[in-house]
Amino acid sequence: MSEIIYTTQLPGNAHWSLEMRRGSLMRLTDIDGGANVGMLFYNPRNLLERYNAPDTLKCQHTFKLQRGNCLYSDMGRIFASIIEDDSHWHDTVCGNSNAALVEKKWGKRDYQTQRNDWLQNGYDAFLVELAKYGLGPADMAANMNWFSKVVTDDAGNIQLDTNASKPGQQVTLRFEMDTLVVLHTCPHPLDNAEHYPFKAVSIELGKADPVYDDDYCKNFRPENQRGFMNNHLYYL
């Protein structure tokens, strides 16, 4: 990151949102290992435009996300590119946790009795942040799960690889258009840890270098050239 402008740290069980400008960077760091960062993207100038996980995977011919991949909107534009990545495997197919799932795994605890030790779930965490922008359940799309790797067994069952993300691993996003980012640090829906995993992450924000024709993400897949062109047309 050429210039760090802002740094913060989110504990596990937290949520946050911010409008990222075109040409800015966001670096996430898994502080203790085993973190999960659920994330959604929206166009702040047209909130109907949002992250599209199926198109992101389909047009780049992949099941996982890693350095080089771009994160597409449902209008064929690119919200962000993954320009740095220590994990090499991020999930965007398994969705989000909800209150029933968290209660089944770790018991029912609420803020009124447990205060900051209560157990938040990803679905409600997203809703709290979305409400700040006039959005609600109908606006929820399939989300990213940064630092979470899922694997399949011989029967085709999907499981979370809890040893995949190590302490200090990072992923850096370069924003290719103005983007409303909504995120939480609640557990991955397939996390079967004995105790609710409070996993903190740090967030660094900065400025990106210009994108040139030989850019790694722009050339990672031929389809990404079209996505970058759609962004160019949007900003004419």
PDB file of C-alpha atoms in Angstrom:
ATOM      1  CA  MET A   1       0.000   0.000   0.000  1.00  0.00           C
ATOM      2  CA  SER A   2       1.622   3.216  -1.167  1.00  0.00           C
ATOM      3  CA  GLU A   3       0.101   5.445   1.512  1.00  0.00           C
ATOM      4  CA  ILE A   4      -1.893   4.409   4.592  1.00  0.00           C
ATOM      5  CA  ILE A   5      -4.523   6.977   5.483  1.00  0.00           C
ATOM      6  CA  TYR A   6      -6.482   5.214   8.208  1.00  0.00           C
ATOM      7  CA  THR A   7      -6.129   2.140  10.412  1.00  0.00           C
ATOM      8  CA  THR A   8      -8.636   0.526  12.720  1.00  0.00           C
ATOM      9  CA  GLN A   9      -9.267  -2.812  14.351  1.00  0.00           C
ATOM     10  CA  LEU A  10     -12.545  -4.697  14.610  1.00  0.00           C
ATOM     11  CA  PRO A  11     -13.040  -7.362  17.266  1.00  0.00           C
ATOM     12  CA  GLY A  12     -14.913 -10.562  16.468  1.00  0.00           C
ATOM     13  CA  ASN A  13     -18.694 -10.202  16.628  1.00  0.00           C
ATOM     14  CA  ALA A  14     -18.611  -6.678  15.122  1.00  0.00           C
ATOM     15  CA  HIS A  15     -19.921  -4.889  12.027  1.00  0.00           C
ATOM     16  CA  TRP A  16     -18.891  -1.806  10.054  1.00  0.00           C
ATOM     17  CA  SER A  17     -19.504   0.058   6.793  1.00  0.00           C
ATOM     18  CA  LEU A  18     -17.798   2.729   4.705  1.00  0.00           C
ATOM     19  CA  GLU A  19     -17.966   4.273   1.240  1.00  0.00           C
ATOM     20  CA  MET A  20     -14.693   3.545  -0.543  1.00  0.00           C
ATOM     21  CA  ARG A  21     -13.686   5.886  -3.347  1.00  0.00           C
ATOM     22  CA  ARG A  22     -12.514   4.751  -6.759  1.00  0.00           C
ATOM     23  CA  GLY A  23      -8.722   4.382  -6.599  1.00  0.00           C
ATOM     24  CA  SER A  24      -8.575   3.594  -2.888  1.00  0.00           C
ATOM     25  CA  LEU A  25      -7.291   0.464  -1.122  1.00  0.00           C
ATOM     26  CA  MET A  26      -8.559  -1.642   1.763  1.00  0.00           C
ATOM     27  CA  ARG A  27      -6.213  -4.139   3.395  1.00  0.00           C
ATOM     28  CA  LEU A  28      -7.646  -6.712   5.817  1.00  0.00           C
ATOM     29  CA  THR A  29      -5.405  -8.602   8.246  1.00  0.00           C
ATOM     30  CA  ASP A  30      -6.412 -11.763  10.094  1.00  0.00           C
ATOM     31  CA  ILE A  31      -4.761 -10.946  13.428  1.00  0.00           C
ATOM     32  CA  ASP A  32      -4.940 -14.293  15.257  1.00  0.00           C
ATOM     33  CA  GLY A  33      -5.791 -16.694  12.419  1.00  0.00           C
ATOM     34  CA  GLY A  34      -9.155 -18.267  11.668  1.00  0.00           C
ATOM     35  CA  ALA A  35     -10.996 -14.974  11.073  1.00  0.00           C
ATOM     36  CA  ASN A  36     -13.995 -14.562   8.801  1.00  0.00           C
ATOM     37  CA  VAL A  37     -15.011 -11.232   7.285  1.00  0.00           C
ATOM     38  CA  GLY A  38     -18.449 -11.232   5.675  1.00  0.00           C
ATOM     39  CA  MET A  39     -18.714  -8.446   3.074  1.00  0.00           C
ATOM     40  CA  LEU A  40     -21.253  -6.913   0.688  1.00  0.00           C
ATOM     41  CA  PHE A  41     -20.779  -4.230  -2.002  1.00  0.00           C
ATOM     42  CA  TYR A  42     -23.211  -1.615  -3.335  1.00  0.00           C
ATOM     43  CA  ASN A  43     -22.967   1.315  -5.727  1.00  0.00           C
ATOM     44  CA  PRO A  44     -23.567   4.328  -3.435  1.00  0.00           C
ATOM     45  CA  ARG A  45     -24.921   6.352  -6.412  1.00  0.00           C
ATOM     46  CA  ASN A  46     -27.383   3.589  -7.346  1.00  0.00           C
ATOM     47  CA  LEU A  47     -28.003   1.183  -4.458  1.00  0.00           C
ATOM     48  CA  LEU A  48     -29.805  -1.202  -6.819  1.00  0.00           C
ATOM     49  CA  GLU A  49     -26.386  -2.132  -8.225  1.00  0.00           C
ATOM     50  CA  ARG A  50     -24.735  -4.656  -5.898  1.00  0.00           C
ATOM     51  CA  TYR A  51     -22.214  -7.472  -5.677  1.00  0.00           C
ATOM     52  CA  ASN A  52     -23.047 -10.510  -7.798  1.00  0.00           C
ATOM     53  CA  ALA A  53     -21.307 -13.656  -6.590  1.00  0.00           C
ATOM     54  CA  PRO A  54     -22.581 -15.975  -9.377  1.00  0.00           C
ATOM     55  CA  ASP A  55     -21.364 -13.656 -12.144  1.00  0.00           C
ATOM     56  CA  THR A  56     -18.069 -13.093 -10.319  1.00  0.00           C
ATOM     57  CA  LEU A  57     -17.361 -16.839 -10.284  1.00  0.00           C
ATOM     58  CA  LYS A  58     -18.877 -17.685 -13.646  1.00  0.00           C
ATOM     59  CA  CYS A  59     -17.141 -15.049 -15.716  1.00  0.00           C
ATOM     60  CA  GLN A  60     -13.731 -15.825 -14.172  1.00  0.00           C
ATOM     61  CA  HIS A  61     -14.186 -19.627 -14.393  1.00  0.00           C
ATOM     62  CA  THR A  62     -13.489 -20.289 -10.707  1.00  0.00           C
ATOM     63  CA  PHE A  63     -15.045 -21.527  -7.451  1.00  0.00           C
ATOM     64  CA  LYS A  64     -12.662 -19.647  -5.172  1.00  0.00           C
ATOM     65  CA  LEU A  65     -11.353 -16.080  -5.099  1.00  0.00           C
ATOM     66  CA  GLN A  66      -7.704 -15.103  -4.850  1.00  0.00           C
ATOM     67  CA  ARG A  67      -5.199 -12.526  -6.113  1.00  0.00           C
ATOM     68  CA  GLY A  68      -6.082 -11.448  -9.629  1.00  0.00           C
ATOM     69  CA  ASN A  69      -9.822 -11.999  -9.303  1.00  0.00           C
ATOM     70  CA  CYS A  70     -12.217  -9.068  -9.658  1.00  0.00           C
ATOM     71  CA  LEU A  71     -15.476  -8.623  -7.756  1.00  0.00           C
ATOM     72  CA  TYR A  72     -18.333  -7.897 -10.169  1.00  0.00           C
ATOM     73  CA  SER A  73     -21.593  -6.032  -9.785  1.00  0.00           C
ATOM     74  CA  ASP A  74     -24.873  -7.267 -11.256  1.00  0.00           C
ATOM     75  CA  MET A  75     -24.392  -4.680 -14.039  1.00  0.00           C
ATOM     76  CA  GLY A  76     -21.110  -6.118 -15.284  1.00  0.00           C
ATOM     77  CA  ARG A  77     -18.879  -3.541 -13.634  1.00  0.00           C
ATOM     78  CA  ILE A  78     -16.020  -4.217 -11.220  1.00  0.00           C
ATOM     79  CA  PHE A  79     -16.351  -3.009  -7.654  1.00  0.00           C
ATOM     80  CA  ALA A  80     -12.864  -4.084  -6.595  1.00  0.00           C
ATOM     81  CA  SER A  81      -9.822  -6.165  -7.573  1.00  0.00           C
ATOM     82  CA  ILE A  82      -7.845  -8.476  -5.277  1.00  0.00           C
ATOM     83  CA  ILE A  83      -4.318  -7.123  -5.731  1.00  0.00           C
ATOM     84  CA  GLU A  84      -2.605  -8.849  -2.755  1.00  0.00           C
ATOM     85  CA  ASP A  85      -3.534 -12.091  -1.040  1.00  0.00           C
ATOM     86  CA  ASP A  86      -1.741 -14.383   1.411  1.00  0.00           C
ATOM     87  CA  SER A  87      -4.620 -16.817   1.800  1.00  0.00           C
ATOM     88  CA  HIS A  88      -5.139 -17.810  -1.861  1.00  0.00           C
ATOM     89  CA  TRP A  89      -8.664 -19.009  -1.083  1.00  0.00           C
ATOM     90  CA  HIS A  90     -11.716 -16.920  -0.173  1.00  0.00           C
ATOM     91  CA  ASP A  91     -15.305 -18.154  -0.114  1.00  0.00           C
ATOM     92  CA  THR A  92     -18.294 -16.498  -1.759  1.00  0.00           C
ATOM     93  CA  VAL A  93     -20.689 -19.449  -2.076  1.00  0.00           C
ATOM     94  CA  CYS A  94     -21.580 -20.470   1.504  1.00  0.00           C
ATOM     95  CA  GLY A  95     -23.562 -17.406   2.525  1.00  0.00           C
ATOM     96  CA  ASN A  96     -24.041 -16.079   5.992  1.00  0.00           C
ATOM     97  CA  SER A  97     -24.829 -17.160   9.550  1.00  0.00           C
ATOM     98  CA  ASN A  98     -28.182 -16.269  11.131  1.00  0.00           C
ATOM     99  CA  ALA A  99     -29.649 -16.153  14.641  1.00  0.00           C
ATOM    100  CA  ALA A 100     -31.047 -19.702  14.579  1.00  0.00           C
ATOM    101  CA  LEU A 101     -27.733 -21.148  13.383  1.00  0.00           C
ATOM    102  CA  VAL A 102     -25.671 -19.305  16.012  1.00  0.00           C
ATOM    103  CA  GLU A 103     -28.077 -20.304  18.796  1.00  0.00           C
ATOM    104  CA  LYS A 104     -27.975 -23.955  17.712  1.00  0.00           C
ATOM    105  CA  LYS A 105     -24.165 -24.019  17.762  1.00  0.00           C
ATOM    106  CA  TRP A 106     -23.276 -21.793  20.692  1.00  0.00           C
ATOM    107  CA  GLY A 107     -26.458 -21.110  22.651  1.00  0.00           C
ATOM    108  CA  LYS A 108     -28.694 -18.103  22.933  1.00  0.00           C
ATOM    109  CA  ARG A 109     -27.074 -14.951  24.283  1.00  0.00           C
ATOM    110  CA  ASP A 110     -28.412 -11.474  23.742  1.00  0.00           C
ATOM    111  CA  TYR A 111     -27.122  -7.962  24.235  1.00  0.00           C
ATOM    112  CA  GLN A 112     -29.637  -7.152  26.997  1.00  0.00           C
ATOM    113  CA  THR A 113     -28.088  -9.744  29.337  1.00  0.00           C
ATOM    114  CA  GLN A 114     -24.570 -10.404  28.013  1.00  0.00           C
ATOM    115  CA  ARG A 115     -23.749  -6.897  26.711  1.00  0.00           C
ATOM    116  CA  ASN A 116     -20.581  -6.962  24.608  1.00  0.00           C
ATOM    117  CA  ASP A 117     -20.165 -10.713  25.148  1.00  0.00           C
ATOM    118  CA  TRP A 118     -23.350 -11.528  23.273  1.00  0.00           C
ATOM    119  CA  LEU A 119     -23.199 -13.624  20.132  1.00  0.00           C
ATOM    120  CA  GLN A 120     -24.016 -11.649  16.991  1.00  0.00           C
ATOM    121  CA  ASN A 121     -24.810 -13.408  13.720  1.00  0.00           C
ATOM    122  CA  GLY A 122     -23.847 -12.309  10.231  1.00  0.00           C
ATOM    123  CA  TYR A 123     -27.374 -11.780   8.898  1.00  0.00           C
ATOM    124  CA  ASP A 124     -28.418  -9.392  11.676  1.00  0.00           C
ATOM    125  CA  ALA A 125     -25.020  -7.664  11.586  1.00  0.00           C
ATOM    126  CA  PHE A 126     -25.522  -6.885   7.896  1.00  0.00           C
ATOM    127  CA  LEU A 127     -29.058  -5.625   8.575  1.00  0.00           C
ATOM    128  CA  VAL A 128     -27.839  -3.165  11.205  1.00  0.00           C
ATOM    129  CA  GLU A 129     -25.379  -1.630   8.747  1.00  0.00           C
ATOM    130  CA  LEU A 130     -27.749  -1.742   5.744  1.00  0.00           C
ATOM    131  CA  ALA A 131     -30.417   0.160   7.684  1.00  0.00           C
ATOM    132  CA  LYS A 132     -28.050   3.166   7.836  1.00  0.00           C
ATOM    133  CA  TYR A 133     -28.427   3.488   4.054  1.00  0.00           C
ATOM    134  CA  GLY A 134     -32.150   2.769   3.788  1.00  0.00           C
ATOM    135  CA  LEU A 135     -31.581  -0.868   2.812  1.00  0.00           C
ATOM    136  CA  GLY A 136     -33.117  -4.003   4.310  1.00  0.00           C
ATOM    137  CA  PRO A 137     -33.518  -7.777   3.966  1.00  0.00           C
ATOM    138  CA  ALA A 138     -34.673  -7.555   0.336  1.00  0.00           C
ATOM    139  CA  ASP A 139     -31.360  -5.894  -0.530  1.00  0.00           C
ATOM    140  CA  MET A 140     -29.199  -8.680   0.902  1.00  0.00           C
ATOM    141  CA  ALA A 141     -27.133 -10.489  -1.744  1.00  0.00           C
ATOM    142  CA  ALA A 142     -24.743 -13.445  -1.581  1.00  0.00           C
ATOM    143  CA  ASN A 143     -21.739 -12.215   0.385  1.00  0.00           C
ATOM    144  CA  MET A 144     -17.972 -12.618   0.471  1.00  0.00           C
ATOM    145  CA  ASN A 145     -16.315 -14.572   3.306  1.00  0.00           C
ATOM    146  CA  TRP A 146     -12.710 -13.358   3.421  1.00  0.00           C
ATOM    147  CA  PHE A 147     -10.088 -15.704   4.944  1.00  0.00           C
ATOM    148  CA  SER A 148     -12.528 -18.646   4.812  1.00  0.00           C
ATOM    149  CA  LYS A 149     -11.603 -21.683   2.718  1.00  0.00           C
ATOM    150  CA  VAL A 150     -14.172 -24.394   2.100  1.00  0.00           C
ATOM    151  CA  VAL A 151     -13.400 -27.896   0.856  1.00  0.00           C
ATOM    152  CA  THR A 152     -15.514 -30.838  -0.287  1.00  0.00           C
ATOM    153  CA  ASP A 153     -15.280 -34.496   0.750  1.00  0.00           C
ATOM    154  CA  ASP A 154     -15.797 -37.511  -1.513  1.00  0.00           C
ATOM    155  CA  ALA A 155     -19.558 -37.304  -0.955  1.00  0.00           C
ATOM    156  CA  GLY A 156     -19.643 -33.698  -2.094  1.00  0.00           C
ATOM    157  CA  ASN A 157     -20.239 -32.210   1.360  1.00  0.00           C
ATOM    158  CA  ILE A 158     -18.773 -28.733   1.852  1.00  0.00           C
ATOM    159  CA  GLN A 159     -16.755 -28.117   5.012  1.00  0.00           C
ATOM    160  CA  LEU A 160     -14.817 -25.170   6.382  1.00  0.00           C
ATOM    161  CA  ASP A 161     -11.051 -25.659   6.552  1.00  0.00           C
ATOM    162  CA  THR A 162     -10.411 -24.104   9.979  1.00  0.00           C
ATOM    163  CA  ASN A 163      -6.624 -24.327   9.575  1.00  0.00           C
ATOM    164  CA  ALA A 164      -6.452 -22.382   6.320  1.00  0.00           C
ATOM    165  CA  SER A 165      -6.027 -18.806   7.545  1.00  0.00           C
ATOM    166  CA  LYS A 166      -2.927 -18.134   9.665  1.00  0.00           C
ATOM    167  CA  PRO A 167      -2.165 -15.199  11.973  1.00  0.00           C
ATOM    168  CA  GLY A 168      -1.065 -12.158   9.992  1.00  0.00           C
ATOM    169  CA  GLN A 169      -2.449 -13.203   6.629  1.00  0.00           C
ATOM    170  CA  GLN A 170      -3.699 -10.310   4.520  1.00  0.00           C
ATOM    171  CA  VAL A 171      -5.850  -9.528   1.535  1.00  0.00           C
ATOM    172  CA  THR A 172      -5.868  -6.138  -0.210  1.00  0.00           C
ATOM    173  CA  LEU A 173      -8.690  -4.778  -2.365  1.00  0.00           C
ATOM    174  CA  ARG A 174      -8.283  -1.984  -4.889  1.00  0.00           C
ATOM    175  CA  PHE A 175     -11.583  -0.239  -5.588  1.00  0.00           C
ATOM    176  CA  GLU A 176     -12.271   0.307  -9.278  1.00  0.00           C
ATOM    177  CA  MET A 177     -15.449   2.355  -8.683  1.00  0.00           C
ATOM    178  CA  ASP A 178     -17.043   4.159  -5.761  1.00  0.00           C
ATOM    179  CA  THR A 179     -18.342   1.370  -3.517  1.00  0.00           C
ATOM    180  CA  LEU A 180     -20.365   1.115  -0.338  1.00  0.00           C
ATOM    181  CA  VAL A 181     -18.715  -1.653   1.699  1.00  0.00           C
ATOM    182  CA  VAL A 182     -20.708  -3.395   4.434  1.00  0.00           C
ATOM    183  CA  LEU A 183     -18.890  -5.962   6.563  1.00  0.00           C
ATOM    184  CA  HIS A 184     -18.999  -8.031   9.739  1.00  0.00           C
ATOM    185  CA  THR A 185     -16.605 -10.240  11.698  1.00  0.00           C
ATOM    186  CA  CYS A 186     -19.108 -12.932  12.664  1.00  0.00           C
ATOM    187  CA  PRO A 187     -18.276 -16.634  12.191  1.00  0.00           C
ATOM    188  CA  HIS A 188     -18.532 -18.405   8.845  1.00  0.00           C
ATOM    189  CA  PRO A 189     -21.824 -20.380   8.630  1.00  0.00           C
ATOM    190  CA  LEU A 190     -19.890 -23.678   8.441  1.00  0.00           C
ATOM    191  CA  ASP A 191     -17.712 -22.955  11.484  1.00  0.00           C
ATOM    192  CA  ASN A 192     -18.267 -25.728  14.040  1.00  0.00           C
ATOM    193  CA  ALA A 193     -15.863 -24.476  16.713  1.00  0.00           C
ATOM    194  CA  GLU A 194     -16.687 -25.568  20.261  1.00  0.00           C
ATOM    195  CA  HIS A 195     -16.847 -21.956  21.405  1.00  0.00           C
ATOM    196  CA  TYR A 196     -18.045 -18.907  19.450  1.00  0.00           C
ATOM    197  CA  PRO A 197     -14.914 -17.701  17.618  1.00  0.00           C
ATOM    198  CA  PHE A 198     -14.216 -14.062  18.476  1.00  0.00           C
ATOM    199  CA  LYS A 199     -11.658 -13.350  15.726  1.00  0.00           C
ATOM    200  CA  ALA A 200     -10.415  -9.791  15.301  1.00  0.00           C
ATOM    201  CA  VAL A 201      -9.207  -8.191  12.055  1.00  0.00           C
ATOM    202  CA  SER A 202      -7.379  -4.973  11.314  1.00  0.00           C
ATOM    203  CA  ILE A 203      -8.381  -2.673   8.475  1.00  0.00           C
ATOM    204  CA  GLU A 204      -6.006  -0.304   6.679  1.00  0.00           C
ATOM    205  CA  LEU A 205      -7.196   2.207   4.113  1.00  0.00           C
ATOM    206  CA  GLY A 206      -4.992   3.940   1.574  1.00  0.00           C
ATOM    207  CA  LYS A 207      -4.525   5.216  -1.964  1.00  0.00           C
ATOM    208  CA  ALA A 208      -3.917   2.922  -4.917  1.00  0.00           C
ATOM    209  CA  ASP A 209      -1.400   3.324  -7.690  1.00  0.00           C
ATOM    210  CA  PRO A 210      -2.837   4.001 -11.169  1.00  0.00           C
ATOM    211  CA  VAL A 211      -4.084   0.989 -13.151  1.00  0.00           C
ATOM    212  CA  TYR A 212      -1.985   0.471 -16.289  1.00  0.00           C
ATOM    213  CA  ASP A 213      -2.576  -1.794 -19.293  1.00  0.00           C
ATOM    214  CA  ASP A 214      -0.257  -4.480 -17.872  1.00  0.00           C
ATOM    215  CA  ASP A 215      -2.119  -4.607 -14.545  1.00  0.00           C
ATOM    216  CA  TYR A 216      -2.180  -8.132 -13.084  1.00  0.00           C
ATOM    217  CA  CYS A 217      -5.905  -8.160 -12.216  1.00  0.00           C
ATOM    218  CA  LYS A 218      -6.942  -6.533 -15.482  1.00  0.00           C
ATOM    219  CA  ASN A 219      -5.180  -9.315 -17.392  1.00  0.00           C
ATOM    220  CA  PHE A 220      -5.876 -12.197 -14.983  1.00  0.00           C
ATOM    221  CA  ARG A 221      -8.809 -13.318 -17.138  1.00  0.00           C
ATOM    222  CA  PRO A 222      -9.801 -12.069 -20.624  1.00  0.00           C
ATOM    223  CA  GLU A 223     -13.264 -11.318 -19.203  1.00  0.00           C
ATOM    224  CA  ASN A 224     -11.767  -8.790 -16.787  1.00  0.00           C
ATOM    225  CA  GLN A 225     -10.803  -6.572 -19.716  1.00  0.00           C
ATOM    226  CA  ARG A 226     -14.512  -6.222 -20.461  1.00  0.00           C
ATOM    227  CA  GLY A 227     -15.291  -5.432 -16.826  1.00  0.00           C
ATOM    228  CA  PHE A 228     -12.671  -2.675 -16.738  1.00  0.00           C
ATOM    229  CA  MET A 229     -14.062  -1.291 -20.022  1.00  0.00           C
ATOM    230  CA  ASN A 230     -17.556  -1.196 -18.478  1.00  0.00           C
ATOM    231  CA  ASN A 231     -16.115   0.819 -15.597  1.00  0.00           C
ATOM    232  CA  HIS A 232     -14.401   3.166 -18.073  1.00  0.00           C
ATOM    233  CA  LEU A 233     -17.690   3.779 -19.872  1.00  0.00           C
ATOM    234  CA  TYR A 234     -19.446   4.419 -16.549  1.00  0.00           C
ATOM    235  CA  TYR A 235     -17.033   7.241 -15.712  1.00  0.00           C
ATOM    236  CA  LEU A 236     -16.980   8.958 -19.127  1.00  0.00           C
TER     237      LEU A 236
END
